[in-house]
Each structure stands twice: as structure tokens, then as C-alpha cells.
Amino acid sequence: MRSFFSESRVRYLSVGWSLLIVVGLFVSDAVRVLPSIGVAGLFATGLGYSVAHRRIAQRVYWPELLSFTLVYALHLATGLWWGHLTEPALWQDLLLELPFVLLPVAFLLLPTWPPAHKRTVWLVLLGCCLVAATSATVNYLRHVQAIDHLYLESRFMPTEPDHIRFSLLVSMAVLASTVLLFHSELPRWLRPVVLVSVLLLFLFQHLLAARSGLVTLYAGGALWLGWLGWQLGRWRAMLLTSVLVASLAGASLLLFTTLQNKIINTRVDAGKLASAGAANNFSVTGRVYSYQVAGVVIRAHPLLGVSKLRLADAMAEQYSYMFPAIERDHYLLPHNQFLFNLAAYGAVGLLIFLLGFYYPLLVALRRRNILTLLMYVIVSVSFLVEYTLETNIGVLTGLFFILLAAAPEGPAPVVPRPAVSQ
């Protein structure tokens, strides 16, 4: 068993399972179980390595890794408090949030990651985003007028995965690859390929015109530019990159009808906020009203919330009373992860969530791990407009890449060569 779970083999297996998770995010509609297989494989590999070598490889990092399990403990405790073990919704939620146990434990038990292995995972993410973006762009070019019109109706071009999660993955791929260009020892031939891919995805993010994607991209980009100038002292690179970004953004605004129509739609949407009935057709208006309804639920249950299992019913009751003009099919849960948690788990639950999810961010700040900081910025900005962690793809997007960015690095083991007989 020890020979099978050798450090070298386990490292390669870790990369393989990680790639399965990444690829699975993009084909989840066709093979829904693929990301889960990757998570289970990564956990089983870490467990096998730990048992075979009788050690916990990253014992010193246990506080920041296992802090994520508090999120799962929150779901488990509140589910048992408000529901019962025979309730299907409880088991569905516990299964959905299971990566908050399996992934942190896997990264705790696995050996250090050689930088080249982590680069491989990030570059595969870049490649998957590029392939998916190319497919979406080709489809757009075949149906330009129809898709352009969708953007006037608060809808988007078809993408895989859905436009919200995909836009977050694009932001992660662009920023992680940019860090690789400045920090890592990429092969000379690969640098122009990565650079061109980053620029193409930057442009595609504007063609897709998902608000969450654009905000995360620019928020993370601002942090990176500040880091590049103030922390690394590379002022010239910061200025040149800023000019390039501004130029591409300006060109996108002039050339992409989808972006222009999304801006028009957002302005019209914002102008409908006074009319509750507009929530049936406009996304921003619908979200604003969901915040108001959530506020009532929160004030009624400030400390412990109503539980995730009962949140939809509590929201529906308030919707029907407060805003009868909004149709039941358009009742929304609060599209904000923090508000969602506050309504579901109360102030106590929100504090537990913040401690469990954001303690590793404090560690990353102390260690000046810019890639982890960038992943946190992207995920946290998405929290402001979505309940990201309440879908399978959202859980993996919000957790796996943070863990990967924060994973301790170490040199690859040297494989001894057989002696040459004289």
C-alpha cells in the first residue's frame, strides 16, 4: 500500500483528479457526476496517502484548511435543528455542501504541490474557458440578431456552464493566468499562447456582458494592478497593463452590441424599481424586491433565522403579503450569499459562516499570497449578487480554486536513477 501511494504517484493522481473537477465544471449538464467523482477521488487519494504513510502531510496548516468545515457544520446543525433525518431536502443540502468537508480534508492530507502541477491545473482551466468561450462565440455569430435581442430582455447567450458561473470561471482563469505570466517559470513558447488566451477571454467577458463577471474581473484586476505597483514595484508594467485594459474595454463598449444592450437593459431595469410588477420581467428589480422580503424575514428571526429548509416558504409567505403583483413563479430567494445566510441561519449562523469561510483569507493576507487573495475577491464579489454556494457548481467554484491557490508548494520528489554498471 505504501508503494502504491508513493509521494510522486499521489501528486500525479492529485493533478488528475483536479483536472477532472475542472473539466467537469464545463460538462456538468452532460455528465453531472463528473466533478463529484473528481472530489471523491481527491479525497480518497489523500486518505490513502495519509494511511499508507501514517502522517497528516499538512498538519501545520490545519486551522485554515479545516475552518471551511464550519460551513458544513452550520448546514448540518441547522438542518437537524429545524428538520428531521427523513426529510429529503435535508439530505439533498448535506450532499450538496459535502465538498466543504471532502476538499479541505483532502488538501490537509495530500503532500505539497510542485509549482508545475498547480500551473497545469490553472492552464487547463484557461484552456477549458477558451474552448467554451469559442463555442459560445461561434453560436453567437450564427444567431447575432436573436441573441442581441435577448440582452434587451434580461437574458444571455447560451453558455456551458450557465452564464453566471461561467463568467466567474473566466475571471478566475484570466487573473490566475496573468499571475502565472508575471510570477511563474512558464516555458518561453507557452508565454505568448497564455497571453493571447488571456486577452481573448478578457474580450469575451465583455461580449458575454454578465454583470457579475465584469465586476469580478475589474475588482480582481484592480487588486492585481495595485499589487503589481505597490507590492512588487513594477510601476511601468502596471501602467502599460492599465492602458491596455482601458483600450480593450473601450473597444468592447464600441463594438459589442451585447454589452451595449445589457447597459440599456440595466438602465431600463433600474428605472422600474418603483413598480413591483416589473419584478416579473426584470432581473435587477426582482433582486431588489427579494432583498426587501429577506429583510422582513431577518427582522422576524434575527438570531437563528428560519433555516435553509424553510427559507423558500418564509419568503413566499412575505411575497404574497407584501407584493401581490409579483407572480409566484418569480419569487426569488435573496440573491446575496450574506443576506441568504442571515435569513436562513440568523446572525449567529452568519458569524459562523464568516469565520469558517474567511479565516483562510486572513492567513493569505499575512503570507501575501496574491493568487488566493484574487480568488477570494472574485468569490466574495459574486456573493454580493448571487447565493453562489447554494448550487453544486457554485460550491466547487467558490471552494476548490481557493484551496488550490492556497495549497502549500514544494519541490517535486527526485526519482533516483538506476546505477549504471561498469
Coordinates of C-alpha atoms in Angstrom, one line a residue:
M1 CA 0.0 0.0 0.0
R2 CA 2.8 2.4 0.8
S3 CA 4.5 1.8 -2.5
F4 CA 1.2 2.4 -4.4
F5 CA 0.6 5.7 -2.5
S6 CA 4.1 6.9 -3.1
E7 CA 4.5 10.7 -2.9
S8 CA 5.3 11.0 -6.6
R9 CA 2.3 9.0 -7.6
V10 CA -0.1 10.7 -5.2
R11 CA 1.0 14.1 -6.6
Y12 CA 0.2 13.0 -10.2
L13 CA -3.1 11.5 -9.0
S14 CA -4.0 14.8 -7.3
V15 CA -3.4 16.6 -10.6
G16 CA -5.5 14.1 -12.4
W17 CA -8.5 14.3 -10.0
S18 CA -8.2 18.1 -10.0
L19 CA -8.3 18.2 -13.8
L20 CA -11.4 16.0 -13.6
I21 CA -13.1 18.6 -11.4
V22 CA -12.1 21.5 -13.7
V23 CA -13.3 19.7 -16.9
G24 CA -16.4 18.5 -15.1
L25 CA -17.5 22.1 -14.3
F26 CA -17.8 22.7 -18.1
V27 CA -19.6 19.5 -19.0
S28 CA -21.8 19.1 -15.9
D29 CA -25.0 19.3 -17.9
A30 CA -23.9 16.3 -20.0
V31 CA -22.1 14.4 -17.2
R32 CA -23.4 15.8 -14.0
V33 CA -21.5 13.4 -11.7
L34 CA -18.0 14.2 -13.2
P35 CA -17.0 16.9 -10.7
S36 CA -18.2 14.8 -7.8
I37 CA -16.0 11.9 -9.0
G38 CA -13.1 14.3 -9.0
V39 CA -13.8 15.5 -5.5
A40 CA -14.2 11.9 -4.2
G41 CA -11.0 10.8 -6.0
L42 CA -9.0 13.7 -4.5
F43 CA -10.3 12.8 -1.0
A44 CA -9.7 9.1 -1.4
T45 CA -6.1 9.8 -2.7
G46 CA -5.4 12.0 0.3
L47 CA -6.8 9.5 2.7
G48 CA -4.9 6.6 1.2
Y49 CA -1.6 8.6 1.3
S50 CA -2.2 9.5 4.9
V51 CA -3.0 5.9 6.0
A52 CA -0.1 4.5 4.0
H53 CA 2.5 6.9 5.4
R54 CA 0.8 7.3 8.8
R55 CA 1.1 11.1 8.7
I56 CA -1.0 14.2 8.1
A57 CA 1.0 15.9 5.4
Q58 CA -0.2 19.5 6.1
R59 CA -0.8 19.2 9.8
V60 CA 0.7 22.7 10.3
Y61 CA -2.0 24.2 8.1
W62 CA -5.0 22.5 9.8
P63 CA -6.6 25.7 11.2
E64 CA -7.1 27.4 7.8
L65 CA -8.0 24.2 6.0
L66 CA -10.4 22.8 8.4
S67 CA -12.1 26.1 9.1
F68 CA -14.1 25.5 5.9
T69 CA -15.7 22.6 7.5
L70 CA -17.5 25.0 9.8
V71 CA -19.7 25.9 6.8
Y72 CA -20.8 22.2 6.6
A73 CA -21.3 22.0 10.3
L74 CA -23.6 25.0 10.1
H75 CA -25.7 23.3 7.4
L76 CA -25.8 20.1 9.4
A77 CA -26.6 21.6 12.8
T78 CA -29.4 23.9 11.5
G79 CA -30.8 21.2 9.3
L80 CA -31.1 18.8 12.2
W81 CA -32.5 21.6 14.5
W82 CA -35.2 22.6 12.1
G83 CA -35.8 19.4 10.2
H84 CA -35.5 15.7 10.7
L85 CA -33.3 12.9 9.2
T86 CA -36.1 11.6 7.0
E87 CA -36.5 14.9 5.2
P88 CA -35.2 14.6 1.6
A89 CA -34.4 18.3 1.4
L90 CA -32.0 17.9 4.3
W91 CA -30.1 15.1 2.7
Q92 CA -30.0 17.0 -0.6
D93 CA -28.5 20.0 1.1
L94 CA -25.9 17.9 3.1
L95 CA -24.9 16.2 -0.1
L96 CA -24.7 19.5 -2.0
E97 CA -22.4 21.0 0.7
L98 CA -20.3 17.9 1.2
P99 CA -17.3 19.3 -0.7
F100 CA -16.8 21.6 2.3
V101 CA -15.7 18.5 4.2
L102 CA -14.1 16.4 1.5
L103 CA -11.9 19.1 -0.2
P104 CA -10.4 20.7 2.9
V105 CA -9.6 17.3 4.4
A106 CA -8.1 16.2 1.0
F107 CA -5.8 19.2 0.9
L108 CA -4.9 18.6 4.5
L109 CA -3.8 15.0 3.8
L110 CA -2.1 15.5 0.4
P111 CA 1.6 16.3 0.1
T112 CA 2.8 19.7 -1.1
W113 CA 2.1 20.6 -4.7
P114 CA 5.0 21.2 -7.1
P115 CA 4.5 24.6 -8.7
A116 CA 4.4 22.9 -12.2
H117 CA 1.5 20.8 -11.1
K118 CA -0.5 23.8 -9.9
R119 CA 0.3 25.6 -13.1
T120 CA -1.1 22.7 -15.1
V121 CA -4.4 22.9 -13.3
W122 CA -4.7 26.7 -13.9
L123 CA -3.7 26.3 -17.5
V124 CA -6.3 23.6 -18.1
L125 CA -8.9 26.0 -16.6
L126 CA -7.7 28.6 -19.0
G127 CA -8.0 26.1 -21.9
C128 CA -11.5 25.0 -20.9
C129 CA -12.7 28.6 -20.7
L130 CA -11.2 29.3 -24.1
V131 CA -12.9 26.3 -25.7
A132 CA -16.2 27.1 -24.0
A133 CA -15.9 30.8 -25.0
T134 CA -15.1 29.9 -28.6
S135 CA -18.2 27.6 -28.8
A136 CA -20.4 30.4 -27.3
T137 CA -18.9 33.0 -29.7
V138 CA -19.5 30.7 -32.8
N139 CA -23.1 30.2 -31.7
Y140 CA -23.4 33.9 -31.2
L141 CA -22.1 34.7 -34.7
R142 CA -24.6 32.3 -36.2
H143 CA -27.6 34.0 -34.4
V144 CA -26.4 37.5 -33.9
Q145 CA -29.7 39.4 -34.1
A146 CA -31.6 36.9 -32.0
I147 CA -29.0 36.8 -29.2
D148 CA -28.5 40.6 -29.3
H149 CA -32.3 40.9 -28.7
L150 CA -32.0 38.6 -25.7
Y151 CA -29.9 41.1 -23.9
L152 CA -32.7 43.6 -24.0
E153 CA -34.9 41.1 -22.2
S154 CA -32.5 40.4 -19.2
R155 CA -31.3 37.2 -20.9
F156 CA -28.0 36.0 -22.1
M157 CA -26.3 33.9 -24.9
P158 CA -26.2 30.2 -24.2
T159 CA -23.1 29.1 -22.4
E160 CA -21.8 25.9 -20.6
P161 CA -21.9 26.2 -17.6
D162 CA -24.6 28.9 -17.1
H163 CA -23.5 32.5 -17.8
I164 CA -23.1 33.4 -14.1
R165 CA -20.9 30.5 -13.1
F166 CA -19.1 30.7 -16.5
S167 CA -18.3 34.4 -16.1
L168 CA -16.8 33.7 -12.7
L169 CA -14.6 30.9 -14.1
V170 CA -13.5 33.3 -16.9
S171 CA -12.5 35.9 -14.3
M172 CA -10.5 33.2 -12.4
A173 CA -8.8 32.0 -15.5
V174 CA -7.8 35.4 -16.7
L175 CA -6.4 36.6 -13.3
A176 CA -4.7 33.3 -12.4
S177 CA -3.1 33.2 -15.8
T178 CA -2.0 36.8 -15.5
V179 CA -0.3 35.9 -12.2
L180 CA 1.4 33.0 -14.0
L181 CA 2.7 35.3 -16.7
F182 CA 4.4 37.6 -14.1
H183 CA 5.4 35.1 -11.4
S184 CA 6.0 31.6 -12.8
E185 CA 8.6 29.9 -14.9
L186 CA 6.4 29.3 -17.9
P187 CA 8.2 27.8 -21.0
R188 CA 9.1 30.5 -23.5
W189 CA 6.9 29.1 -26.2
L190 CA 3.9 29.0 -23.8
R191 CA 4.0 32.6 -22.7
P192 CA 2.6 34.1 -26.0
V193 CA -0.1 31.4 -26.0
V194 CA -1.2 32.2 -22.5
L195 CA -1.0 36.0 -23.2
V196 CA -3.2 35.7 -26.3
S197 CA -5.7 33.4 -24.4
V198 CA -5.9 35.9 -21.6
L199 CA -6.6 38.8 -24.0
L200 CA -9.3 36.8 -25.9
L201 CA -11.0 35.8 -22.7
F202 CA -10.9 39.4 -21.4
L203 CA -12.7 40.4 -24.6
F204 CA -15.2 37.6 -24.4
Q205 CA -16.1 38.6 -20.8
H206 CA -17.3 41.9 -22.3
L207 CA -19.1 40.1 -25.2
L208 CA -20.9 37.9 -22.6
A209 CA -21.7 41.0 -20.6
A210 CA -22.7 39.3 -17.4
R211 CA -22.6 41.9 -14.7
S212 CA -21.2 39.6 -12.1
G213 CA -18.4 38.5 -14.4
L214 CA -17.4 42.1 -15.3
V215 CA -17.5 43.3 -11.7
T216 CA -15.3 40.4 -10.5
L217 CA -12.9 40.8 -13.4
Y218 CA -12.4 44.5 -12.7
A219 CA -12.3 44.2 -8.9
G220 CA -9.7 41.4 -9.1
G221 CA -7.9 43.3 -11.8
A222 CA -7.7 46.5 -9.7
L223 CA -6.2 44.4 -6.8
W224 CA -3.7 42.8 -9.1
L225 CA -2.6 46.2 -10.6
G226 CA -2.2 47.7 -7.1
W227 CA -0.2 44.6 -6.1
L228 CA 2.0 44.9 -9.2
G229 CA 2.8 48.5 -8.5
W230 CA 2.9 49.0 -4.7
Q231 CA 4.0 45.5 -3.6
L232 CA 6.3 44.4 -6.5
G233 CA 7.4 47.9 -7.5
R234 CA 6.7 47.2 -11.2
W235 CA 5.2 50.6 -12.0
R236 CA 5.9 50.5 -15.7
A237 CA 4.2 47.1 -16.1
M238 CA 1.2 48.4 -14.0
L239 CA 0.8 51.5 -16.2
L240 CA 1.1 49.6 -19.5
T241 CA -1.3 47.0 -18.3
S242 CA -3.8 49.7 -17.2
V243 CA -3.6 51.3 -20.7
L244 CA -4.1 48.0 -22.4
V245 CA -7.1 47.2 -20.2
A246 CA -8.7 50.6 -20.8
S247 CA -8.2 50.3 -24.5
L248 CA -9.7 46.9 -24.8
A249 CA -12.6 47.9 -22.5
G250 CA -13.3 51.0 -24.7
A251 CA -13.1 48.9 -27.9
S252 CA -15.6 46.4 -26.4
L253 CA -18.0 49.1 -25.5
L254 CA -17.9 50.4 -29.0
L255 CA -18.0 47.1 -30.9
F256 CA -20.1 44.6 -28.8
T257 CA -23.8 45.0 -29.2
T258 CA -24.5 42.6 -26.4
L259 CA -22.6 44.9 -23.9
Q260 CA -24.4 47.9 -25.3
N261 CA -27.8 46.2 -24.9
K262 CA -27.0 45.0 -21.4
I263 CA -26.3 48.6 -20.4
I264 CA -29.6 49.7 -21.9
N265 CA -31.4 46.9 -20.2
T266 CA -29.8 47.7 -16.9
R267 CA -30.8 51.3 -17.1
V268 CA -34.4 50.4 -18.0
D269 CA -34.4 47.8 -15.3
A270 CA -33.2 50.3 -12.7
G271 CA -36.0 52.7 -13.8
K272 CA -38.6 50.1 -12.9
L273 CA -37.7 49.7 -9.2
A274 CA -40.8 51.6 -8.1
S275 CA -43.1 49.1 -9.8
A276 CA -43.3 45.7 -8.0
G277 CA -44.9 44.1 -11.1
A278 CA -41.7 44.8 -13.0
A279 CA -40.0 42.1 -10.9
N280 CA -41.8 39.6 -13.2
N281 CA -39.7 40.6 -16.1
F282 CA -36.6 42.5 -14.9
S283 CA -33.7 40.8 -13.1
V284 CA -32.3 43.8 -11.1
T285 CA -35.8 44.8 -10.0
G286 CA -36.6 41.3 -8.9
R287 CA -33.4 41.1 -6.9
V288 CA -34.1 44.4 -5.1
Y289 CA -37.5 43.2 -4.1
S290 CA -36.0 39.9 -2.9
Y291 CA -33.7 41.9 -0.6
Q292 CA -36.7 43.7 0.8
V293 CA -38.6 40.5 1.5
A294 CA -35.5 38.9 3.0
G295 CA -35.2 41.9 5.3
V296 CA -38.6 41.3 6.7
V297 CA -37.7 37.6 7.3
I298 CA -34.4 38.6 9.0
R299 CA -36.1 41.1 11.3
A300 CA -38.6 38.5 12.4
H301 CA -35.9 35.9 13.1
P302 CA -32.7 37.8 13.7
L303 CA -30.6 35.4 15.8
L304 CA -31.2 31.9 14.4
G305 CA -33.0 32.6 11.1
V306 CA -35.6 30.2 9.6
S307 CA -33.2 27.6 8.3
K308 CA -32.4 26.9 4.6
L309 CA -35.1 24.2 4.5
R310 CA -37.8 26.7 5.4
L311 CA -36.5 29.9 3.7
A312 CA -38.3 29.5 0.5
D313 CA -41.7 29.1 2.3
A314 CA -41.0 32.0 4.6
M315 CA -40.1 34.2 1.6
A316 CA -43.1 33.1 -0.4
E317 CA -45.4 34.0 2.5
Q318 CA -44.0 37.5 2.7
Y319 CA -44.0 38.0 -1.1
S320 CA -47.7 37.2 -1.2
Y321 CA -48.5 39.6 1.6
M322 CA -46.1 42.5 0.6
F323 CA -46.1 42.4 -3.2
P324 CA -49.1 40.6 -4.6
A325 CA -48.2 42.0 -8.1
I326 CA -45.2 39.7 -8.2
E327 CA -46.2 36.2 -9.6
R328 CA -45.3 33.2 -7.6
D329 CA -43.0 31.9 -10.4
H330 CA -40.9 35.0 -10.0
Y331 CA -40.4 34.8 -6.2
L332 CA -36.7 34.9 -5.6
L333 CA -34.5 33.9 -2.8
P334 CA -32.2 36.7 -1.7
H335 CA -29.6 36.9 -4.5
N336 CA -26.8 37.7 -2.0
Q337 CA -24.9 35.0 -0.1
F338 CA -24.6 37.1 3.0
L339 CA -28.3 38.0 3.1
F340 CA -29.2 34.4 2.3
N341 CA -27.2 33.1 5.2
L342 CA -28.5 35.8 7.5
A343 CA -32.1 34.9 6.6
A344 CA -31.5 31.2 6.8
Y345 CA -29.2 31.0 9.8
G346 CA -29.6 34.3 11.6
A347 CA -26.8 36.5 13.0
V348 CA -25.2 33.6 14.8
G349 CA -25.1 31.5 11.7
L350 CA -23.7 34.3 9.6
L351 CA -20.9 34.8 12.1
I352 CA -20.0 31.1 11.9
F353 CA -20.0 31.3 8.1
L354 CA -17.8 34.3 8.1
L355 CA -15.3 32.7 10.5
G356 CA -15.2 29.4 8.6
F357 CA -15.0 30.8 5.1
Y358 CA -12.9 33.9 5.6
Y359 CA -10.3 32.8 8.2
P360 CA -8.0 31.4 5.4
L361 CA -8.2 34.9 3.8
L362 CA -6.6 36.4 6.9
V363 CA -3.8 33.8 6.6
A364 CA -3.4 34.6 2.9
L365 CA -3.0 38.3 3.7
R366 CA -0.3 37.5 6.3
R367 CA 1.5 35.3 3.8
R368 CA 1.0 37.7 0.9
N369 CA -0.5 35.0 -1.3
I370 CA -1.8 37.2 -4.2
L371 CA -3.4 34.3 -6.1
T372 CA -5.5 33.3 -3.0
L373 CA -6.5 37.0 -2.5
L374 CA -7.6 37.2 -6.1
M375 CA -9.8 34.1 -5.8
Y376 CA -11.3 35.5 -2.6
V377 CA -12.1 38.8 -4.3
I378 CA -13.8 37.0 -7.2
V379 CA -15.9 34.7 -5.0
S380 CA -16.8 37.5 -2.5
V381 CA -18.0 39.9 -5.2
S382 CA -20.1 37.1 -6.6
F383 CA -21.6 36.7 -3.1
L384 CA -23.0 40.3 -3.4
V385 CA -25.2 39.4 -6.3
E386 CA -25.7 35.6 -6.0
Y387 CA -26.1 32.9 -3.5
T388 CA -23.1 31.2 -5.0
L389 CA -22.7 28.4 -2.5
E390 CA -26.2 27.0 -2.9
T391 CA -25.5 25.1 -6.2
N392 CA -23.1 22.3 -6.9
I393 CA -21.1 24.2 -9.5
G394 CA -21.1 27.3 -7.2
V395 CA -19.8 25.3 -4.3
L396 CA -16.9 23.9 -6.3
T397 CA -16.2 27.2 -8.0
G398 CA -16.2 29.0 -4.7
L399 CA -14.1 26.5 -2.8
F400 CA -11.8 24.4 -5.0
F401 CA -9.9 27.2 -6.6
I402 CA -9.3 29.0 -3.2
L403 CA -7.9 25.8 -1.8
L404 CA -5.8 25.2 -4.9
A405 CA -4.4 28.8 -4.8
A406 CA -3.6 28.4 -1.1
A407 CA -2.2 24.9 -1.3
P408 CA 1.4 24.7 0.0
E409 CA 4.0 24.3 -2.7
G410 CA 7.1 22.1 -2.6
P411 CA 9.7 20.7 -4.9
A412 CA 8.8 17.6 -6.9
P413 CA 10.5 14.5 -5.4
V414 CA 13.6 13.4 -7.2
V415 CA 13.3 10.0 -8.7
P416 CA 16.6 8.1 -8.3
R417 CA 18.1 6.7 -11.5
P418 CA 19.3 3.2 -11.6
A419 CA 23.0 2.8 -11.2
V420 CA 25.0 2.2 -14.4
S421 CA 27.1 -0.9 -14.1
Q422 CA 30.7 -0.5 -15.2

